[in-house]
Amino acid sequence: MSTQTEHAGQDTGLEPRSAPAAAGILLVSWAVILGVVVGFGWLITHSFQSAVDPWDNDVSRWFADQRTGSLDPLGDGGTLLGETVVGVGVAVLAAIAFSLWQRSWRPALFYALAEAGIGGFYFVATHVDTRQRPPVKILDPGLVPDHSFPSGHVATAVVAYGGIFVLTWVYARAARKVAGLVLMLPALVLLARLYQGAHHLTDVLTSVVYASVWLLVVARLVLLPGRDREGSSAGS
């Protein structure tokens, strides 16, 4: 009985028996999501390009028309929140904090897999589905001209800040409503990328969808099994 209690308090990761199955599901899920992202990107840059580009470009021009000196710092700030170094830094700090609090490797493993997954999505999609940036002045200099699809900044923000919400949802139910405020940060990054002319609307929305789905898949396979085990141990 004491051994059972000790293991419930010090979870070190996936169950040995479940790890291979979970890894297989993760790999298949990643491949499926990647296929959908690349397939959608191919459609909007080939078959449906003539239908998508006109209104996509109109949206970009509308955001460019809203630029003012007072809004420019918000655009810079939103972009900063989605930078890889910032997003990964937030993820590392949150992973350490939740792992130490729960005495478990699961939060760290959750973030590691989530970050690795979106990095792979972005690398493959930007090289397979090359797309020119919107036809407006881009306020974020130095961007690769044909890497508009998808938005790495938005995906990074969804995983970094959305990950905090997911971990809070799983481990701190009393703080769920407050943690929901952190979801405003990915939205700010999305608007900033549109404002700065770095991406089309379809680029940023694609990133929201695939990053959110991947985050939930990883959470389901990495975080929830541990909670189920703890619940059954407590009940016994």
PDB file of C-alpha atoms in Angstrom:
ATOM      1  CA  MET A   1       0.000   0.000   0.000  1.00  0.00           C
ATOM      2  CA  SER A   2       2.844   2.416   0.825  1.00  0.00           C
ATOM      3  CA  THR A   3       4.596   1.594  -2.467  1.00  0.00           C
ATOM      4  CA  GLN A   4       1.416   2.371  -4.354  1.00  0.00           C
ATOM      5  CA  THR A   5       1.058   5.709  -2.587  1.00  0.00           C
ATOM      6  CA  GLU A   6       4.685   6.586  -3.249  1.00  0.00           C
ATOM      7  CA  HIS A   7       4.375   5.954  -6.989  1.00  0.00           C
ATOM      8  CA  ALA A   8       1.177   8.007  -7.119  1.00  0.00           C
ATOM      9  CA  GLY A   9       3.090  10.984  -5.759  1.00  0.00           C
ATOM     10  CA  GLN A  10       6.191  10.531  -7.939  1.00  0.00           C
ATOM     11  CA  ASP A  11       5.114   9.796 -11.492  1.00  0.00           C
ATOM     12  CA  THR A  12       8.109   9.619 -13.809  1.00  0.00           C
ATOM     13  CA  GLY A  13       6.435   9.363 -17.193  1.00  0.00           C
ATOM     14  CA  LEU A  14       4.405   7.013 -19.344  1.00  0.00           C
ATOM     15  CA  GLU A  15       3.700   3.501 -18.154  1.00  0.00           C
ATOM     16  CA  PRO A  16       6.216   1.033 -19.669  1.00  0.00           C
ATOM     17  CA  ARG A  17       3.428  -0.970 -21.288  1.00  0.00           C
ATOM     18  CA  SER A  18       1.641   2.046 -22.679  1.00  0.00           C
ATOM     19  CA  ALA A  19       4.706   3.921 -23.940  1.00  0.00           C
ATOM     20  CA  PRO A  20       5.123   2.042 -27.254  1.00  0.00           C
ATOM     21  CA  ALA A  21       1.425   2.310 -28.048  1.00  0.00           C
ATOM     22  CA  ALA A  22       1.325   5.998 -27.129  1.00  0.00           C
ATOM     23  CA  ALA A  23       4.434   6.674 -29.214  1.00  0.00           C
ATOM     24  CA  GLY A  24       2.863   4.928 -32.187  1.00  0.00           C
ATOM     25  CA  ILE A  25      -0.341   6.925 -31.876  1.00  0.00           C
ATOM     26  CA  LEU A  26       1.659  10.154 -31.594  1.00  0.00           C
ATOM     27  CA  LEU A  27       3.658   9.390 -34.726  1.00  0.00           C
ATOM     28  CA  VAL A  28       0.549   8.463 -36.719  1.00  0.00           C
ATOM     29  CA  SER A  29      -1.291  11.547 -35.462  1.00  0.00           C
ATOM     30  CA  TRP A  30       1.651  13.779 -36.364  1.00  0.00           C
ATOM     31  CA  ALA A  31       1.825  12.299 -39.852  1.00  0.00           C
ATOM     32  CA  VAL A  32      -1.922  12.728 -40.385  1.00  0.00           C
ATOM     33  CA  ILE A  33      -1.900  16.344 -39.211  1.00  0.00           C
ATOM     34  CA  LEU A  34       1.129  17.063 -41.382  1.00  0.00           C
ATOM     35  CA  GLY A  35      -0.608  15.529 -44.382  1.00  0.00           C
ATOM     36  CA  VAL A  36      -3.683  17.684 -43.831  1.00  0.00           C
ATOM     37  CA  VAL A  37      -1.599  20.858 -43.403  1.00  0.00           C
ATOM     38  CA  VAL A  38       0.545  20.193 -46.474  1.00  0.00           C
ATOM     39  CA  GLY A  39      -2.505  19.155 -48.478  1.00  0.00           C
ATOM     40  CA  PHE A  40      -4.411  22.299 -47.548  1.00  0.00           C
ATOM     41  CA  GLY A  41      -1.380  24.418 -48.327  1.00  0.00           C
ATOM     42  CA  TRP A  42      -1.053  22.808 -51.735  1.00  0.00           C
ATOM     43  CA  LEU A  43      -4.720  23.519 -52.484  1.00  0.00           C
ATOM     44  CA  ILE A  44      -4.549  27.218 -51.632  1.00  0.00           C
ATOM     45  CA  THR A  45      -1.291  27.667 -53.547  1.00  0.00           C
ATOM     46  CA  HIS A  46      -2.372  25.665 -56.603  1.00  0.00           C
ATOM     47  CA  SER A  47      -5.918  24.466 -57.311  1.00  0.00           C
ATOM     48  CA  PHE A  48      -7.748  27.144 -55.300  1.00  0.00           C
ATOM     49  CA  GLN A  49      -5.183  29.918 -55.550  1.00  0.00           C
ATOM     50  CA  SER A  50      -7.241  32.069 -57.911  1.00  0.00           C
ATOM     51  CA  ALA A  51     -10.218  31.830 -55.553  1.00  0.00           C
ATOM     52  CA  VAL A  52      -8.364  32.295 -52.264  1.00  0.00           C
ATOM     53  CA  ASP A  53      -5.742  34.952 -53.056  1.00  0.00           C
ATOM     54  CA  PRO A  54      -8.107  37.840 -53.914  1.00  0.00           C
ATOM     55  CA  TRP A  55      -9.955  37.907 -50.597  1.00  0.00           C
ATOM     56  CA  ASP A  56      -6.899  36.804 -48.638  1.00  0.00           C
ATOM     57  CA  ASN A  57      -4.990  39.762 -50.076  1.00  0.00           C
ATOM     58  CA  ASP A  58      -7.926  42.079 -49.378  1.00  0.00           C
ATOM     59  CA  VAL A  59      -7.797  41.122 -45.709  1.00  0.00           C
ATOM     60  CA  SER A  60      -4.073  41.860 -45.632  1.00  0.00           C
ATOM     61  CA  ARG A  61      -4.626  45.259 -47.259  1.00  0.00           C
ATOM     62  CA  TRP A  62      -7.350  46.058 -44.716  1.00  0.00           C
ATOM     63  CA  PHE A  63      -4.990  45.385 -41.824  1.00  0.00           C
ATOM     64  CA  ALA A  64      -2.283  47.462 -43.507  1.00  0.00           C
ATOM     65  CA  ASP A  65      -4.747  50.349 -43.801  1.00  0.00           C
ATOM     66  CA  GLN A  66      -5.292  50.299 -40.024  1.00  0.00           C
ATOM     67  CA  ARG A  67      -1.643  50.983 -39.222  1.00  0.00           C
ATOM     68  CA  THR A  68      -0.925  53.912 -36.945  1.00  0.00           C
ATOM     69  CA  GLY A  69       1.994  54.998 -34.837  1.00  0.00           C
ATOM     70  CA  SER A  70       0.146  54.009 -31.680  1.00  0.00           C
ATOM     71  CA  LEU A  71      -0.651  50.494 -32.915  1.00  0.00           C
ATOM     72  CA  ASP A  72       2.796  49.704 -34.284  1.00  0.00           C
ATOM     73  CA  PRO A  73       4.253  48.909 -30.806  1.00  0.00           C
ATOM     74  CA  LEU A  74       1.395  46.445 -30.227  1.00  0.00           C
ATOM     75  CA  GLY A  75       2.300  44.764 -33.487  1.00  0.00           C
ATOM     76  CA  ASP A  76       5.925  44.534 -32.408  1.00  0.00           C
ATOM     77  CA  GLY A  77       4.933  43.230 -28.986  1.00  0.00           C
ATOM     78  CA  GLY A  78       2.611  40.607 -30.396  1.00  0.00           C
ATOM     79  CA  THR A  79       5.298  39.415 -32.778  1.00  0.00           C
ATOM     80  CA  LEU A  80       7.816  39.235 -29.926  1.00  0.00           C
ATOM     81  CA  LEU A  81       5.485  36.968 -27.954  1.00  0.00           C
ATOM     82  CA  GLY A  82       5.500  34.529 -30.866  1.00  0.00           C
ATOM     83  CA  GLU A  83       9.250  34.492 -31.475  1.00  0.00           C
ATOM     84  CA  THR A  84      10.744  31.017 -31.189  1.00  0.00           C
ATOM     85  CA  VAL A  85      13.173  31.966 -28.424  1.00  0.00           C
ATOM     86  CA  VAL A  86      10.384  33.552 -26.364  1.00  0.00           C
ATOM     87  CA  GLY A  87       7.888  30.748 -26.928  1.00  0.00           C
ATOM     88  CA  VAL A  88      10.392  28.024 -26.157  1.00  0.00           C
ATOM     89  CA  GLY A  89      11.575  29.955 -23.109  1.00  0.00           C
ATOM     90  CA  VAL A  90       8.029  30.172 -21.782  1.00  0.00           C
ATOM     91  CA  ALA A  91       7.514  26.478 -22.482  1.00  0.00           C
ATOM     92  CA  VAL A  92      10.700  25.513 -20.628  1.00  0.00           C
ATOM     93  CA  LEU A  93       9.817  27.588 -17.570  1.00  0.00           C
ATOM     94  CA  ALA A  94       6.246  26.274 -17.475  1.00  0.00           C
ATOM     95  CA  ALA A  95       7.435  22.695 -17.961  1.00  0.00           C
ATOM     96  CA  ILE A  96       9.901  22.988 -15.089  1.00  0.00           C
ATOM     97  CA  ALA A  97       7.377  24.660 -12.802  1.00  0.00           C
ATOM     98  CA  PHE A  98       4.602  22.112 -13.383  1.00  0.00           C
ATOM     99  CA  SER A  99       6.985  19.146 -13.308  1.00  0.00           C
ATOM    100  CA  LEU A 100       8.443  20.201  -9.964  1.00  0.00           C
ATOM    101  CA  TRP A 101       5.007  20.954  -8.554  1.00  0.00           C
ATOM    102  CA  GLN A 102       3.575  17.594  -9.643  1.00  0.00           C
ATOM    103  CA  ARG A 103       6.821  15.677  -9.104  1.00  0.00           C
ATOM    104  CA  SER A 104       6.286  14.202 -12.546  1.00  0.00           C
ATOM    105  CA  TRP A 105       8.032  14.228 -15.922  1.00  0.00           C
ATOM    106  CA  ARG A 106       4.717  14.430 -17.752  1.00  0.00           C
ATOM    107  CA  PRO A 107       4.478  18.252 -18.042  1.00  0.00           C
ATOM    108  CA  ALA A 108       8.037  18.416 -19.382  1.00  0.00           C
ATOM    109  CA  LEU A 109       7.412  15.553 -21.804  1.00  0.00           C
ATOM    110  CA  PHE A 110       4.167  17.211 -22.874  1.00  0.00           C
ATOM    111  CA  TYR A 111       5.908  20.451 -23.800  1.00  0.00           C
ATOM    112  CA  ALA A 112       8.886  18.710 -25.416  1.00  0.00           C
ATOM    113  CA  LEU A 113       6.674  16.694 -27.749  1.00  0.00           C
ATOM    114  CA  ALA A 114       4.385  19.637 -28.491  1.00  0.00           C
ATOM    115  CA  GLU A 115       7.299  21.905 -29.423  1.00  0.00           C
ATOM    116  CA  ALA A 116       9.032  19.246 -31.519  1.00  0.00           C
ATOM    117  CA  GLY A 117       5.802  18.507 -33.356  1.00  0.00           C
ATOM    118  CA  ILE A 118       5.008  22.055 -34.419  1.00  0.00           C
ATOM    119  CA  GLY A 119       8.626  22.587 -35.425  1.00  0.00           C
ATOM    120  CA  GLY A 120       8.308  19.665 -37.804  1.00  0.00           C
ATOM    121  CA  PHE A 121       4.996  20.871 -39.203  1.00  0.00           C
ATOM    122  CA  TYR A 122       6.404  24.308 -39.910  1.00  0.00           C
ATOM    123  CA  PHE A 123       9.652  23.101 -41.480  1.00  0.00           C
ATOM    124  CA  VAL A 124       7.973  20.686 -43.884  1.00  0.00           C
ATOM    125  CA  ALA A 125       5.022  22.911 -44.811  1.00  0.00           C
ATOM    126  CA  THR A 126       7.064  26.042 -45.514  1.00  0.00           C
ATOM    127  CA  HIS A 127       9.393  24.118 -47.824  1.00  0.00           C
ATOM    128  CA  VAL A 128       6.722  22.088 -49.619  1.00  0.00           C
ATOM    129  CA  ASP A 129       3.995  24.740 -49.885  1.00  0.00           C
ATOM    130  CA  THR A 130       5.959  27.855 -50.775  1.00  0.00           C
ATOM    131  CA  ARG A 131       3.766  30.968 -50.736  1.00  0.00           C
ATOM    132  CA  GLN A 132       4.635  34.602 -51.186  1.00  0.00           C
ATOM    133  CA  ARG A 133       3.982  37.070 -48.372  1.00  0.00           C
ATOM    134  CA  PRO A 134       0.954  39.385 -48.649  1.00  0.00           C
ATOM    135  CA  PRO A 135       1.197  42.229 -51.200  1.00  0.00           C
ATOM    136  CA  VAL A 136       1.620  44.929 -48.534  1.00  0.00           C
ATOM    137  CA  LYS A 137       4.567  46.563 -46.822  1.00  0.00           C
ATOM    138  CA  ILE A 138       5.921  44.061 -44.295  1.00  0.00           C
ATOM    139  CA  LEU A 139       6.813  45.612 -40.951  1.00  0.00           C
ATOM    140  CA  ASP A 140       8.842  42.605 -39.810  1.00  0.00           C
ATOM    141  CA  PRO A 141      12.084  42.779 -41.840  1.00  0.00           C
ATOM    142  CA  GLY A 142      14.207  39.810 -42.820  1.00  0.00           C
ATOM    143  CA  LEU A 143      11.439  37.289 -43.415  1.00  0.00           C
ATOM    144  CA  VAL A 144      11.875  34.610 -46.083  1.00  0.00           C
ATOM    145  CA  PRO A 145       9.699  35.941 -48.955  1.00  0.00           C
ATOM    146  CA  ASP A 146       8.035  32.624 -49.866  1.00  0.00           C
ATOM    147  CA  HIS A 147       7.548  31.171 -46.369  1.00  0.00           C
ATOM    148  CA  SER A 148       4.176  32.773 -45.710  1.00  0.00           C
ATOM    149  CA  PHE A 149       2.380  29.451 -45.149  1.00  0.00           C
ATOM    150  CA  PRO A 150       1.881  28.613 -42.311  1.00  0.00           C
ATOM    151  CA  SER A 151       2.668  31.035 -39.477  1.00  0.00           C
ATOM    152  CA  GLY A 152       5.392  29.798 -37.165  1.00  0.00           C
ATOM    153  CA  HIS A 153       4.809  32.660 -34.726  1.00  0.00           C
ATOM    154  CA  VAL A 154       1.153  31.757 -34.242  1.00  0.00           C
ATOM    155  CA  ALA A 155       1.851  28.038 -33.827  1.00  0.00           C
ATOM    156  CA  THR A 156       4.582  28.814 -31.310  1.00  0.00           C
ATOM    157  CA  ALA A 157       2.202  31.025 -29.321  1.00  0.00           C
ATOM    158  CA  VAL A 158      -0.582  28.436 -29.336  1.00  0.00           C
ATOM    159  CA  VAL A 159       1.731  25.756 -27.939  1.00  0.00           C
ATOM    160  CA  ALA A 160       3.585  27.973 -25.456  1.00  0.00           C
ATOM    161  CA  TYR A 161       0.614  29.792 -23.935  1.00  0.00           C
ATOM    162  CA  GLY A 162      -2.062  27.272 -24.773  1.00  0.00           C
ATOM    163  CA  GLY A 163       0.140  24.683 -23.076  1.00  0.00           C
ATOM    164  CA  ILE A 164      -0.056  26.658 -19.847  1.00  0.00           C
ATOM    165  CA  PHE A 165      -3.840  26.608 -20.090  1.00  0.00           C
ATOM    166  CA  VAL A 166      -3.874  22.853 -20.740  1.00  0.00           C
ATOM    167  CA  LEU A 167      -1.593  22.114 -17.785  1.00  0.00           C
ATOM    168  CA  THR A 168      -3.700  24.330 -15.535  1.00  0.00           C
ATOM    169  CA  TRP A 169      -6.861  22.616 -16.766  1.00  0.00           C
ATOM    170  CA  VAL A 170      -5.396  19.222 -15.883  1.00  0.00           C
ATOM    171  CA  TYR A 171      -3.619  20.007 -12.618  1.00  0.00           C
ATOM    172  CA  ALA A 172      -5.291  23.111 -11.127  1.00  0.00           C
ATOM    173  CA  ARG A 173      -9.009  23.060 -11.724  1.00  0.00           C
ATOM    174  CA  ALA A 174      -9.673  25.966  -9.372  1.00  0.00           C
ATOM    175  CA  ALA A 175      -7.574  28.250 -11.590  1.00  0.00           C
ATOM    176  CA  ARG A 176      -9.132  27.299 -14.935  1.00  0.00           C
ATOM    177  CA  LYS A 177     -11.057  30.524 -15.412  1.00  0.00           C
ATOM    178  CA  VAL A 178      -8.067  32.690 -14.601  1.00  0.00           C
ATOM    179  CA  ALA A 179      -5.807  30.591 -16.818  1.00  0.00           C
ATOM    180  CA  GLY A 180      -8.195  31.186 -19.695  1.00  0.00           C
ATOM    181  CA  LEU A 181      -6.821  34.717 -19.902  1.00  0.00           C
ATOM    182  CA  VAL A 182      -3.536  33.346 -21.213  1.00  0.00           C
ATOM    183  CA  LEU A 183      -5.341  32.331 -24.397  1.00  0.00           C
ATOM    184  CA  MET A 184      -5.520  36.016 -25.298  1.00  0.00           C
ATOM    185  CA  LEU A 185      -1.792  35.923 -26.056  1.00  0.00           C
ATOM    186  CA  PRO A 186      -2.003  33.648 -29.125  1.00  0.00           C
ATOM    187  CA  ALA A 187      -4.844  35.848 -30.370  1.00  0.00           C
ATOM    188  CA  LEU A 188      -2.629  38.915 -29.962  1.00  0.00           C
ATOM    189  CA  VAL A 189       0.168  37.209 -31.878  1.00  0.00           C
ATOM    190  CA  LEU A 190      -2.245  36.310 -34.688  1.00  0.00           C
ATOM    191  CA  LEU A 191      -3.462  39.893 -35.014  1.00  0.00           C
ATOM    192  CA  ALA A 192       0.105  41.205 -34.871  1.00  0.00           C
ATOM    193  CA  ARG A 193       1.224  38.993 -37.738  1.00  0.00           C
ATOM    194  CA  LEU A 194      -1.695  40.174 -39.858  1.00  0.00           C
ATOM    195  CA  TYR A 195      -1.078  43.781 -38.875  1.00  0.00           C
ATOM    196  CA  GLN A 196       2.585  43.566 -39.839  1.00  0.00           C
ATOM    197  CA  GLY A 197       1.769  41.990 -43.191  1.00  0.00           C
ATOM    198  CA  ALA A 198       3.796  38.860 -42.454  1.00  0.00           C
ATOM    199  CA  HIS A 199       1.027  36.373 -43.256  1.00  0.00           C
ATOM    200  CA  HIS A 200      -2.311  35.933 -44.959  1.00  0.00           C
ATOM    201  CA  LEU A 201      -5.418  35.163 -42.925  1.00  0.00           C
ATOM    202  CA  THR A 202      -5.411  31.547 -44.122  1.00  0.00           C
ATOM    203  CA  ASP A 203      -1.787  31.183 -42.976  1.00  0.00           C
ATOM    204  CA  VAL A 204      -2.461  32.176 -39.377  1.00  0.00           C
ATOM    205  CA  LEU A 205      -5.757  30.302 -39.092  1.00  0.00           C
ATOM    206  CA  THR A 206      -4.096  27.131 -40.356  1.00  0.00           C
ATOM    207  CA  SER A 207      -1.503  27.468 -37.603  1.00  0.00           C
ATOM    208  CA  VAL A 208      -4.180  27.925 -34.945  1.00  0.00           C
ATOM    209  CA  VAL A 209      -5.918  24.744 -36.062  1.00  0.00           C
ATOM    210  CA  TYR A 210      -2.956  22.402 -36.436  1.00  0.00           C
ATOM    211  CA  ALA A 211      -1.156  23.642 -33.312  1.00  0.00           C
ATOM    212  CA  SER A 212      -4.330  23.332 -31.219  1.00  0.00           C
ATOM    213  CA  VAL A 213      -5.115  19.837 -32.490  1.00  0.00           C
ATOM    214  CA  TRP A 214      -1.545  18.664 -31.909  1.00  0.00           C
ATOM    215  CA  LEU A 215      -1.520  20.174 -28.418  1.00  0.00           C
ATOM    216  CA  LEU A 216      -4.696  18.305 -27.500  1.00  0.00           C
ATOM    217  CA  VAL A 217      -3.426  15.026 -28.962  1.00  0.00           C
ATOM    218  CA  VAL A 218      -0.214  15.251 -26.936  1.00  0.00           C
ATOM    219  CA  ALA A 219      -2.138  16.213 -23.804  1.00  0.00           C
ATOM    220  CA  ARG A 220      -4.507  13.276 -24.200  1.00  0.00           C
ATOM    221  CA  LEU A 221      -1.679  10.766 -24.563  1.00  0.00           C
ATOM    222  CA  VAL A 222       0.820  12.211 -22.081  1.00  0.00           C
ATOM    223  CA  LEU A 223      -1.058  14.074 -19.357  1.00  0.00           C
ATOM    224  CA  LEU A 224      -4.416  12.370 -18.930  1.00  0.00           C
ATOM    225  CA  PRO A 225      -3.159   8.785 -18.415  1.00  0.00           C
ATOM    226  CA  GLY A 226      -1.217  10.000 -15.403  1.00  0.00           C
ATOM    227  CA  ARG A 227      -4.282  11.694 -13.955  1.00  0.00           C
ATOM    228  CA  ASP A 228      -6.365   8.567 -14.501  1.00  0.00           C
ATOM    229  CA  ARG A 229      -3.751   6.459 -12.705  1.00  0.00           C
ATOM    230  CA  GLU A 230      -3.532   8.882  -9.796  1.00  0.00           C
ATOM    231  CA  GLY A 231      -7.302   8.890  -9.492  1.00  0.00           C
ATOM    232  CA  SER A 232      -7.490   5.098  -9.373  1.00  0.00           C
ATOM    233  CA  SER A 233      -4.631   4.911  -6.830  1.00  0.00           C
ATOM    234  CA  ALA A 234      -6.346   7.453  -4.588  1.00  0.00           C
ATOM    235  CA  GLY A 235      -9.585   5.523  -4.849  1.00  0.00           C
ATOM    236  CA  SER A 236      -7.922   2.308  -3.759  1.00  0.00           C
TER     237      SER A 236
END
